[in-house]
Amino acid sequence: MTPRRYLLALGVPGLIWVVLFVTLALYSLLAIALGGLDPLLLTPVPAWNPLDWSTTNVHLVAQSLQPFSGDTWVVFQRTCIYILIALAGCILIGYPVAYFTAVHAGRWRGTILALLVLPLLVSYMLRMLAWVGLLSPQGWVNAVLVPLHIVLSNFGWLDGRAITVVSGLMYGWIPYFIIPVYAALARFDTRYLEASRDLGAGTGSTFFRVTLPMSRQGLLAGTVVVALPMFGDFFTNGLLSGVSSTGMVGTLINTYAESQTNQAVAAALAVWLTVFLAILLLPYLRSSARAGREVGR
Amino acid sequence: MSSRLRHVCWGKVGLVTIVVLYILWSLAPVAIAFLFSFNAGYSRSTWQGFSLQWWTGSKSVFNLPIYTDAIRHSMLLAVLSVAITVPLGVSLSIFLSRWRGITARPASFLATVPLVVPELVLALALFFLVTKVNLPIVTLGTSGQVVGQVTFILPLVIVITIGRLSSIPTGYEEAAQDLGASPPQSFRLVLVPLLQPAILASAIVAFAVSIDDFVITQYMSSTSSTQSVPMLIYTATRGGATPALNAMATIMAVTTILIAAIGFVLYRLLARREQIADAPAPALAVTPEGAR
């Protein structure tokens, strides 16, 4: 057996897996989105042949995505606002945490790092379950805030409050944000800070002119790592609100997917979301490819 | 000078405060949820005294099939997913990093697609694949759930393994082959031992992600017998579940943490042995960049 043949034999099972369960799966999604409906059962019928594609479902979604007036547009706008606020929170809290751990933690680094990884090992659902207990009308959050007259007694944090959903998203995803930012900052050569100070820059100007530009790649990576799942998130909403007035794009796709007759719309919406995210991701993928080339040089 | 020194100190104090508050905020709710599994009452939000009733006895997590079945099913899915993903991902990574041909680039792009689409999109795609195409073996239920989890975890294993492979010069395998080893022998005797840390890290990450996975596992499920722990938490949390639910969630979290800790200790041992052997230093972090 030649080395080349052997290498091919190693690769083939994985290649078949990826073609079948990534390519073919995504193609089925497209075939449903561009397919038709069974006239009797009203279930989606995939159009496998591109010549049979119909744009009915995609068009339906496009119509409801009409800026400012369409039903889906409203949800989409809300999704973007929620995610932007949650991301801002992730950056404001997560960046200092990652920065301290990578640059200043000294002998505590290992311990802090373990504590930062711990939430990733405790499942997402358990962490949400914990908040449902704390935020329930008789829970500990109200037990603290009601005597302080910050909220009325029996305040319903879980009755469809935007603040609960946004904080939940932030709480849920911030550990996934911190790790890539930390990984980027840990490679950061602290001699640059000394050089900047030796050349007369103050703490503030060193931070804005040296540290922040050098953290750019890490911040971008962290943002992408958490923004992507937030766009498909429906469970945080489902657990912390469950009301359609705080619904996000993920909620909408999941709701459509649950009813047989609307599955084609779910598929069309998922295709739209993927295209939107691909456009959003393009600059990031380009810049990380460029950074990769620079490192390789 | 002294004012600047003080300024720097205040900056550090501020940073330490943020870190301490963050860690408290991220972990205290989980600790409180664990505490409530010892509640004397039925509430998961109001403390009514200490009791072990949700841990032992007829109402306990170990005596209600709905909880034990979910734990058993989650464990089954995790073991199967690790057993399939690690060999599949490691051998695919070797192919992708060593193959000099036209297929390598598009193949590595395709394999990492699950990292750049939301999990919900992949779950929906897999759901349509399984329900609209008559695949052999793979149906909604355990088989579909395993296939979905493997597809989702595969890119993480590839990221970890390729990171490691790029620090192993191809010269080792070539030397083994020059000395008369067949390609399978050079793989088994040279590459696999060098990849041990990456294989271990992949297995830990695969296990943790599988235990944690909700969206794909939910979309690929069929009857209630294929309910995993995250699925059960999702449906029961807003309902009237007893603190036994908290006990079940704690059991899963402790299991995952223990397995990760054991894996980490083994990883350190492997890394140390390697340093003594004076092989190239491991250029790999346990946590994959771009997880999720």
Coordinates of C-alpha atoms in Angstrom, one line a residue:
Chain A
M1 CA 0.0 0.0 0.0
T2 CA 1.5 3.3 -1.0
P3 CA 1.6 6.2 1.5
R4 CA -0.8 8.2 -0.8
R5 CA -3.4 5.4 -1.0
Y6 CA -3.1 4.9 2.8
L7 CA -3.7 8.6 3.4
L8 CA -6.7 8.5 1.2
A9 CA -8.1 5.5 3.1
L10 CA -7.7 7.5 6.3
G11 CA -9.6 10.4 4.8
V12 CA -12.5 8.7 3.0
P13 CA -14.8 7.8 6.0
G14 CA -14.6 11.4 7.3
L15 CA -15.1 12.8 3.8
I16 CA -18.2 10.7 3.2
W17 CA -19.5 11.7 6.6
V18 CA -19.1 15.4 5.8
V19 CA -20.5 15.2 2.3
L20 CA -23.5 13.2 3.6
F21 CA -24.3 15.0 6.9
V22 CA -23.2 18.5 6.1
T23 CA -23.5 19.1 2.3
L24 CA -26.5 16.8 1.7
A25 CA -28.2 18.0 4.9
L26 CA -27.8 21.7 4.0
Y27 CA -29.0 20.8 0.4
S28 CA -32.1 19.2 1.9
L29 CA -32.8 22.4 3.8
L30 CA -32.5 24.3 0.5
A31 CA -34.7 21.8 -1.3
I32 CA -37.4 22.2 1.4
A33 CA -37.1 26.0 1.3
L34 CA -37.4 26.1 -2.5
G35 CA -39.8 23.2 -2.6
G36 CA -43.6 23.0 -2.6
L37 CA -46.4 21.7 -0.4
D38 CA -48.3 18.5 -0.6
P39 CA -51.8 19.6 -1.7
L40 CA -53.6 17.2 0.7
L41 CA -51.4 16.9 3.8
L42 CA -49.9 20.4 3.5
T43 CA -46.5 18.9 4.5
P44 CA -43.4 20.3 2.7
V45 CA -42.2 18.4 -0.4
P46 CA -38.5 18.9 -1.2
A47 CA -37.6 19.9 -4.7
W48 CA -34.4 18.0 -5.3
N49 CA -34.0 19.1 -8.9
P50 CA -33.0 22.7 -9.3
L51 CA -35.3 22.9 -12.3
D52 CA -38.3 22.3 -10.0
W53 CA -37.4 25.1 -7.5
S54 CA -40.1 27.5 -6.6
T55 CA -39.5 30.7 -4.8
T56 CA -42.9 30.8 -3.0
N57 CA -41.6 30.2 0.5
V58 CA -38.5 32.4 0.1
H59 CA -40.7 35.1 -1.3
L60 CA -43.2 34.8 1.5
V61 CA -40.4 35.3 4.0
A62 CA -38.9 38.2 2.0
Q63 CA -42.3 39.9 2.1
S64 CA -42.6 39.5 5.8
L65 CA -39.1 40.9 6.1
Q66 CA -40.2 44.2 4.5
P67 CA -38.3 46.9 6.5
F68 CA -40.2 48.5 9.4
S69 CA -43.6 46.9 8.6
G70 CA -43.2 43.2 8.0
D71 CA -43.9 40.8 10.9
T72 CA -40.6 39.0 10.6
W73 CA -38.8 42.3 10.2
V74 CA -40.0 43.4 13.7
V75 CA -38.6 40.1 15.2
F76 CA -35.4 40.5 13.2
Q77 CA -34.9 44.0 14.4
R78 CA -35.5 42.9 18.0
T79 CA -33.1 40.1 17.6
C80 CA -30.3 42.4 16.4
I81 CA -30.9 44.9 19.2
Y82 CA -30.9 42.2 21.9
I83 CA -27.8 40.6 20.5
L84 CA -26.0 44.0 20.2
I85 CA -26.7 44.8 23.8
A86 CA -25.7 41.3 25.0
L87 CA -22.5 41.6 22.9
A88 CA -21.7 45.0 24.4
G89 CA -22.1 43.4 27.9
C90 CA -19.9 40.5 26.9
I91 CA -17.2 42.9 25.8
L92 CA -17.4 45.3 28.8
I93 CA -17.3 42.4 31.3
G94 CA -15.5 39.7 29.4
Y95 CA -12.6 41.8 28.0
P96 CA -11.3 43.0 31.3
V97 CA -11.6 39.5 32.8
A98 CA -9.7 37.9 29.8
Y99 CA -7.1 40.7 29.9
F100 CA -6.4 40.4 33.6
T101 CA -6.2 36.6 33.4
A102 CA -3.8 36.7 30.4
V103 CA -1.6 39.6 31.5
H104 CA -1.7 40.3 35.2
A105 CA -2.9 37.1 36.9
G106 CA 0.6 35.8 37.7
R107 CA 0.5 32.7 39.8
W108 CA -3.3 32.8 40.0
R109 CA -3.6 32.3 36.3
G110 CA -4.2 28.6 36.4
T111 CA -6.9 28.9 39.1
I112 CA -8.7 31.7 37.4
L113 CA -8.6 29.9 34.1
A114 CA -10.1 26.8 35.7
L115 CA -12.9 29.0 37.1
L116 CA -13.5 30.6 33.7
V117 CA -13.7 27.2 32.0
L118 CA -16.0 25.7 34.7
P119 CA -19.3 27.3 33.4
L120 CA -18.5 25.5 30.0
L121 CA -18.6 22.2 31.8
V122 CA -21.7 23.0 33.8
S123 CA -24.4 22.6 31.1
Y124 CA -26.1 25.6 29.6
M125 CA -29.5 24.3 30.6
L126 CA -28.4 23.9 34.3
R127 CA -27.2 27.5 34.3
M128 CA -30.6 28.7 32.9
L129 CA -32.4 26.4 35.4
A130 CA -30.5 28.2 38.1
W131 CA -31.7 31.6 37.0
V132 CA -35.4 30.4 36.6
G133 CA -35.3 29.6 40.3
L134 CA -33.6 32.9 41.3
L135 CA -35.9 35.0 39.2
S136 CA -39.3 33.4 40.0
P137 CA -41.7 35.7 41.9
Q138 CA -40.8 34.2 45.3
G139 CA -37.1 33.8 44.3
W140 CA -34.0 35.2 45.8
V141 CA -33.7 38.1 43.4
N142 CA -37.0 39.5 44.5
A143 CA -36.1 38.7 48.1
V144 CA -33.3 41.2 47.8
L145 CA -34.8 43.8 45.5
V146 CA -38.3 44.1 47.0
P147 CA -37.2 45.3 50.5
L148 CA -35.0 47.8 48.7
H149 CA -38.1 49.1 46.9
I150 CA -36.4 48.6 43.5
V151 CA -39.2 46.4 42.2
L152 CA -42.8 45.7 43.4
S153 CA -43.4 42.5 45.3
N154 CA -43.9 39.4 43.2
F155 CA -42.3 41.2 40.2
G156 CA -42.5 38.7 37.3
W157 CA -39.0 38.7 35.9
L158 CA -40.0 35.6 33.8
D159 CA -43.2 37.1 32.2
G160 CA -41.6 38.3 29.0
R161 CA -39.2 41.0 30.1
A162 CA -36.6 42.1 27.6
I163 CA -34.1 42.8 30.3
T164 CA -34.3 39.2 31.5
V165 CA -33.8 37.8 28.0
V166 CA -30.9 40.1 27.2
S167 CA -29.2 39.4 30.6
G168 CA -29.9 35.7 30.1
L169 CA -28.2 35.7 26.7
M170 CA -25.2 37.6 28.1
Y171 CA -25.0 35.2 31.1
G172 CA -25.3 32.2 29.0
W173 CA -22.8 33.0 26.3
I174 CA -20.1 35.1 28.0
P175 CA -17.9 32.2 29.0
Y176 CA -17.7 31.2 25.3
F177 CA -16.6 34.8 24.6
I178 CA -13.9 35.0 27.2
I179 CA -12.0 31.9 26.2
P180 CA -11.0 33.0 22.6
V181 CA -10.2 36.5 23.8
Y182 CA -8.0 35.0 26.5
A183 CA -6.3 32.7 24.0
A184 CA -5.5 35.7 21.8
L185 CA -4.3 37.9 24.7
A186 CA -2.1 35.1 26.2
R187 CA 0.0 35.2 23.1
F188 CA 0.4 39.0 23.6
D189 CA 4.0 40.0 24.3
T190 CA 3.9 42.3 27.4
R191 CA 7.3 43.8 26.4
Y192 CA 5.3 46.0 24.0
L193 CA 3.7 47.6 27.1
E194 CA 7.1 48.3 28.6
A195 CA 8.3 49.7 25.3
S196 CA 5.3 52.0 25.1
R197 CA 5.8 53.2 28.6
D198 CA 9.5 53.7 28.1
L199 CA 8.7 55.8 25.0
G200 CA 6.6 58.1 27.3
A201 CA 3.0 56.9 26.8
G202 CA 0.7 57.0 29.8
T203 CA -1.5 54.1 30.9
G204 CA -4.5 55.3 28.9
S205 CA -2.6 55.9 25.7
T206 CA -0.7 52.6 26.0
F207 CA -4.0 50.8 26.4
F208 CA -5.7 52.5 23.4
R209 CA -2.7 52.6 21.1
V210 CA -1.0 49.3 21.9
T211 CA -3.2 46.8 23.9
L212 CA -6.5 47.4 22.2
P213 CA -5.3 47.2 18.6
M214 CA -3.4 44.0 19.5
S215 CA -6.5 42.5 21.0
R216 CA -8.6 43.2 17.9
Q217 CA -8.3 39.6 16.5
G218 CA -9.3 38.0 19.8
L219 CA -12.2 40.4 20.3
L220 CA -13.5 39.7 16.8
A221 CA -13.1 35.9 17.3
G222 CA -15.0 36.1 20.7
T223 CA -17.8 38.2 19.2
V224 CA -18.3 35.7 16.3
V225 CA -18.2 32.7 18.6
V226 CA -21.1 34.0 20.7
A227 CA -23.0 36.0 18.1
L228 CA -23.6 33.0 15.8
P229 CA -25.3 30.8 18.5
M230 CA -27.3 33.8 19.7
F231 CA -28.8 34.2 16.3
G232 CA -30.1 30.6 16.5
D233 CA -31.0 30.8 20.2
F234 CA -34.6 29.9 21.1
F235 CA -34.1 28.1 24.4
T236 CA -32.8 31.0 26.4
N237 CA -35.9 32.9 25.4
G238 CA -38.1 29.8 25.9
L239 CA -36.9 29.3 29.5
L240 CA -36.7 33.0 30.6
S241 CA -39.7 34.4 28.8
G242 CA -41.8 32.1 26.7
V243 CA -43.8 35.1 25.4
S244 CA -43.8 36.0 21.7
S245 CA -43.3 39.7 22.5
T246 CA -39.6 39.0 23.3
G247 CA -39.3 36.4 20.5
M248 CA -36.1 36.3 18.4
V249 CA -35.4 34.9 14.9
G250 CA -34.4 31.5 16.5
T251 CA -37.7 31.4 18.3
L252 CA -39.6 32.1 15.1
I253 CA -37.7 29.4 13.2
N254 CA -38.3 26.9 16.0
T255 CA -42.0 27.7 16.2
Y256 CA -42.5 27.3 12.5
A257 CA -40.4 24.0 12.5
E258 CA -42.7 22.6 15.2
S259 CA -45.8 22.6 13.0
Q260 CA -45.7 20.3 10.0
T261 CA -47.4 22.8 7.7
N262 CA -45.0 25.6 8.4
Q263 CA -41.8 23.6 8.1
A264 CA -41.1 25.0 4.6
V265 CA -41.3 28.6 6.0
A266 CA -38.9 27.6 8.8
A267 CA -36.5 26.3 6.2
A268 CA -36.8 29.5 4.1
L269 CA -36.2 31.6 7.1
A270 CA -33.2 29.5 8.1
V271 CA -31.7 30.0 4.6
W272 CA -32.3 33.8 4.9
L273 CA -30.6 33.8 8.2
T274 CA -27.6 31.8 6.9
V275 CA -27.1 34.2 4.0
F276 CA -27.4 37.2 6.3
L277 CA -24.8 35.7 8.7
A278 CA -22.5 34.8 5.8
I279 CA -22.5 38.4 4.6
L280 CA -21.8 39.5 8.2
L281 CA -19.0 37.0 8.6
L282 CA -17.2 37.8 5.4
P283 CA -15.0 40.6 6.8
Y284 CA -14.1 38.6 9.8
L285 CA -13.1 35.5 7.8
R286 CA -11.0 37.8 5.5
S287 CA -9.3 39.5 8.4
S288 CA -8.5 36.3 10.2
A289 CA -7.2 34.7 7.0
R290 CA -4.9 37.8 6.6
A291 CA -3.8 37.6 10.3
G292 CA -3.1 33.9 9.7
R293 CA -0.9 34.7 6.7
E294 CA 1.0 37.4 8.6
V295 CA 1.7 34.9 11.4
G296 CA 2.8 32.3 8.9
R297 CA 5.3 34.8 7.3
Chain B
M1 CA 5.6 59.9 39.9
S2 CA 3.8 58.8 43.1
S3 CA 0.4 59.8 41.6
R4 CA 1.1 57.8 38.5
L5 CA 2.0 54.8 40.7
R6 CA -1.2 55.1 42.6
H7 CA -3.1 55.4 39.4
V8 CA -1.7 52.1 38.1
C9 CA -2.6 50.4 41.5
W10 CA -6.2 51.6 41.3
G11 CA -6.4 50.2 37.8
K12 CA -5.4 46.8 39.0
V13 CA -7.7 46.9 42.0
G14 CA -10.6 47.7 39.5
L15 CA -9.6 44.8 37.3
V16 CA -9.4 42.4 40.3
T17 CA -12.8 43.5 41.4
I18 CA -14.3 42.9 38.0
V19 CA -12.8 39.4 37.8
V20 CA -14.0 38.5 41.3
L21 CA -17.5 39.8 40.7
Y22 CA -17.6 38.0 37.3
I23 CA -16.6 34.7 38.8
L24 CA -19.2 35.1 41.6
W25 CA -21.9 36.1 39.1
S26 CA -21.1 33.2 36.8
L27 CA -20.9 30.5 39.4
A28 CA -23.1 31.5 42.4
P29 CA -26.4 30.8 40.6
V30 CA -25.2 27.3 39.8
A31 CA -24.2 26.7 43.4
I32 CA -27.6 28.0 44.6
A33 CA -29.4 25.6 42.2
F34 CA -27.3 22.8 43.7
L35 CA -28.3 24.0 47.2
F36 CA -32.0 23.8 46.3
S37 CA -31.6 20.1 45.5
F38 CA -31.5 19.8 49.4
N39 CA -34.7 21.8 49.9
A40 CA -37.2 20.3 52.4
G41 CA -40.1 21.6 50.4
Y42 CA -41.3 21.1 46.8
S43 CA -40.1 24.6 45.7
R44 CA -37.1 25.3 43.5
S45 CA -37.0 29.0 44.5
T46 CA -38.0 29.3 48.2
W47 CA -35.8 27.7 50.8
Q48 CA -37.9 25.6 53.2
G49 CA -35.1 23.8 55.2
F50 CA -32.6 21.0 54.7
S51 CA -33.6 17.6 53.6
L52 CA -32.1 14.7 51.6
Q53 CA -35.5 13.6 50.2
W54 CA -34.5 14.5 46.6
W55 CA -31.3 12.4 46.8
T56 CA -32.5 9.3 48.6
G57 CA -35.9 7.7 49.0
S58 CA -39.0 7.3 46.9
K59 CA -39.2 10.8 45.6
S60 CA -35.5 11.0 44.8
V61 CA -33.7 11.5 41.5
F62 CA -32.5 7.9 41.6
N63 CA -36.0 6.5 42.0
L64 CA -37.9 8.2 39.3
P65 CA -37.5 6.6 35.9
I66 CA -38.0 10.0 34.1
Y67 CA -34.7 11.2 35.6
T68 CA -32.7 8.0 35.5
D69 CA -33.7 7.3 31.9
A70 CA -32.6 10.8 30.8
I71 CA -29.2 10.4 32.6
R72 CA -28.8 7.0 31.0
H73 CA -29.7 8.3 27.6
S74 CA -27.4 11.3 27.8
M75 CA -24.5 9.0 28.9
L76 CA -25.3 6.6 26.0
L77 CA -25.2 9.5 23.5
A78 CA -22.0 10.9 24.9
V79 CA -20.2 7.5 24.8
L80 CA -21.3 6.8 21.3
S81 CA -20.5 10.3 20.0
V82 CA -17.0 10.3 21.5
A83 CA -16.4 6.7 20.2
I84 CA -17.3 7.8 16.6
T85 CA -16.1 11.4 16.5
V86 CA -12.6 11.0 17.8
P87 CA -11.3 8.3 15.4
L88 CA -13.3 9.8 12.5
G89 CA -12.0 13.3 13.3
V90 CA -8.4 12.4 13.9
S91 CA -8.1 10.3 10.7
L92 CA -9.8 13.0 8.7
S93 CA -7.4 15.6 10.2
I94 CA -4.4 13.6 9.2
F95 CA -5.8 13.4 5.7
L96 CA -6.5 17.1 5.6
S97 CA -3.1 18.2 6.9
R98 CA -1.0 15.7 4.9
W99 CA -2.8 15.4 1.6
R100 CA -1.4 17.5 -1.2
G101 CA -4.2 17.6 -3.6
I102 CA -7.1 19.6 -4.8
T103 CA -9.7 18.0 -2.4
A104 CA -8.0 19.1 0.8
R105 CA -9.1 22.8 0.9
P106 CA -12.8 22.4 0.0
A107 CA -13.0 19.4 2.3
S108 CA -11.6 21.3 5.3
F109 CA -14.0 24.1 4.5
L110 CA -17.0 21.7 4.5
A111 CA -15.9 20.0 7.7
T112 CA -15.8 23.3 9.5
V113 CA -19.1 24.6 8.2
P114 CA -21.0 23.5 11.4
L115 CA -18.8 26.1 13.2
V116 CA -20.0 29.0 11.1
V117 CA -23.8 28.3 10.9
P118 CA -26.0 28.6 13.9
E119 CA -26.7 25.1 15.5
L120 CA -30.4 25.6 14.8
V121 CA -29.8 25.8 11.0
L122 CA -27.7 22.6 11.1
A123 CA -30.3 20.9 13.3
L124 CA -33.1 21.8 10.9
A125 CA -31.0 20.7 7.9
L126 CA -30.3 17.3 9.5
F127 CA -33.9 17.0 10.5
F128 CA -35.0 17.4 6.9
L129 CA -32.2 15.1 5.6
V130 CA -33.4 12.3 8.0
T131 CA -37.2 12.8 7.4
K132 CA -37.2 13.4 3.7
V133 CA -34.4 11.1 2.5
N134 CA -34.8 7.4 3.3
L135 CA -31.3 6.8 4.7
P136 CA -30.4 3.4 5.9
I137 CA -29.9 3.0 9.7
V138 CA -30.2 6.7 10.5
T139 CA -33.7 7.7 11.7
L140 CA -35.1 10.1 14.2
G141 CA -34.1 8.8 17.6
T142 CA -30.9 7.5 19.1
S143 CA -29.2 6.9 15.7
G144 CA -30.1 10.4 14.4
Q145 CA -29.1 12.0 17.7
V146 CA -25.7 10.4 17.5
V147 CA -25.2 11.4 13.8
G148 CA -26.2 14.9 14.6
Q149 CA -23.9 15.3 17.6
V150 CA -21.0 13.7 15.7
T151 CA -21.5 16.2 12.8
F152 CA -21.6 19.1 15.3
I153 CA -18.5 18.0 17.3
L154 CA -16.4 16.8 14.3
P155 CA -15.1 20.4 13.5
L156 CA -14.0 20.9 17.1
V157 CA -11.9 17.6 17.0
I158 CA -10.5 18.7 13.6
V159 CA -9.5 22.2 15.0
I160 CA -7.7 20.6 18.0
T161 CA -6.0 17.8 16.0
I162 CA -4.9 19.9 13.0
G163 CA -3.4 22.4 15.5
R164 CA -1.3 19.6 16.9
L165 CA -0.5 18.1 13.5
S166 CA 0.9 21.3 12.2
S167 CA 3.6 21.2 15.0
I168 CA 4.6 17.7 14.1
P169 CA 7.1 17.7 11.2
T170 CA 6.3 15.3 8.4
G171 CA 9.9 14.1 8.7
Y172 CA 9.1 11.7 11.5
E173 CA 6.7 9.6 9.4
E174 CA 9.0 9.8 6.4
A175 CA 11.9 8.7 8.5
A176 CA 9.9 5.7 9.8
Q177 CA 9.0 4.8 6.2
D178 CA 12.6 5.1 5.1
L179 CA 13.6 2.7 7.8
G180 CA 11.2 0.2 6.5
A181 CA 7.9 0.8 8.2
S182 CA 4.8 0.4 6.1
P183 CA 2.4 3.4 6.0
P184 CA 0.0 1.8 8.6
Q185 CA 3.0 1.0 10.8
S186 CA 4.4 4.6 10.7
F187 CA 0.9 5.8 11.5
R188 CA 0.4 3.5 14.4
L189 CA 4.0 3.7 15.8
V190 CA 4.9 7.3 15.1
L191 CA 1.8 9.5 14.5
V192 CA -0.7 8.1 17.0
P193 CA 1.7 8.4 20.0
L194 CA 2.6 12.0 19.0
L195 CA -1.1 12.8 18.7
Q196 CA -2.0 11.3 22.1
P197 CA -2.5 14.8 23.8
A198 CA -4.7 16.0 20.9
I199 CA -6.7 12.7 21.0
L200 CA -7.3 13.1 24.7
A201 CA -8.3 16.8 24.4
S202 CA -10.6 15.9 21.6
A203 CA -12.3 13.2 23.7
I204 CA -12.8 15.6 26.6
V205 CA -14.3 18.3 24.5
A206 CA -16.5 15.9 22.6
F207 CA -17.8 14.4 25.8
A208 CA -18.6 17.8 27.3
V209 CA -20.2 19.2 24.2
S210 CA -22.3 16.0 23.8
I211 CA -23.6 16.1 27.4
D212 CA -24.4 19.8 26.9
D213 CA -26.0 19.6 23.5
F214 CA -29.6 20.6 23.3
V215 CA -30.7 21.9 19.9
I216 CA -29.5 19.0 17.6
T217 CA -30.4 16.4 20.2
Q218 CA -33.9 17.8 20.5
Y219 CA -34.5 18.0 16.7
M220 CA -33.3 14.5 16.1
S221 CA -35.3 13.0 19.0
S222 CA -38.3 10.8 18.5
T223 CA -40.2 9.4 21.5
S224 CA -39.8 10.2 25.2
S225 CA -37.3 7.3 25.5
T226 CA -34.8 9.5 23.5
Q227 CA -35.1 12.4 26.0
S228 CA -31.6 13.6 27.1
V229 CA -30.9 15.6 30.3
P230 CA -30.8 19.0 28.6
M231 CA -34.1 18.2 26.9
L232 CA -35.7 17.2 30.2
I233 CA -34.4 20.3 31.9
Y234 CA -35.8 22.5 29.1
T235 CA -39.3 21.0 29.3
A236 CA -39.5 20.6 33.1
T237 CA -38.0 23.9 34.3
R238 CA -41.0 26.1 33.7
G239 CA -43.3 23.4 34.9
G240 CA -43.9 22.1 38.4
A241 CA -40.8 19.9 38.7
T242 CA -39.5 19.1 42.1
P243 CA -35.9 19.9 43.3
A244 CA -35.1 16.4 42.1
L245 CA -34.6 18.2 38.7
N246 CA -31.9 20.2 40.3
A247 CA -30.3 17.0 41.7
M248 CA -30.3 15.5 38.2
A249 CA -28.7 18.6 36.7
T250 CA -26.1 18.6 39.4
I251 CA -25.3 14.9 38.8
M252 CA -24.6 15.6 35.1
A253 CA -22.5 18.7 35.9
V254 CA -20.4 16.9 38.5
T255 CA -19.8 13.9 36.1
T256 CA -18.7 16.2 33.3
I257 CA -16.4 18.2 35.6
L258 CA -14.8 15.0 37.0
I259 CA -14.2 13.5 33.6
A260 CA -12.7 16.8 32.4
A261 CA -10.5 17.0 35.5
I262 CA -9.2 13.4 35.0
G263 CA -8.6 14.1 31.4
F264 CA -6.7 17.3 32.2
V265 CA -4.4 15.4 34.7
L266 CA -3.7 12.8 32.1
Y267 CA -3.0 15.5 29.5
R268 CA -0.5 17.1 31.9
L269 CA 1.2 13.7 32.4
L270 CA 1.4 13.2 28.7
A271 CA 2.8 16.7 28.1
R272 CA 5.4 16.2 30.9
R273 CA 6.5 12.8 29.6
E274 CA 7.0 14.4 26.2
Q275 CA 9.1 17.2 27.5
I276 CA 11.3 14.7 29.2
A277 CA 11.6 12.8 25.9
D278 CA 12.7 16.1 24.4
A279 CA 10.1 16.0 21.7
P280 CA 8.7 19.3 20.3
A281 CA 6.8 21.1 23.0
P282 CA 3.0 20.8 22.8
A283 CA 1.6 23.7 20.9
L284 CA -2.0 23.2 21.9
A285 CA -4.5 24.6 24.4
V286 CA -7.1 22.2 25.9
T287 CA -9.8 24.7 25.0
P288 CA -10.4 24.9 21.3
E289 CA -10.6 28.3 19.8
G290 CA -13.9 28.7 18.2
A291 CA -15.8 26.2 20.3
R292 CA -19.5 26.6 19.6

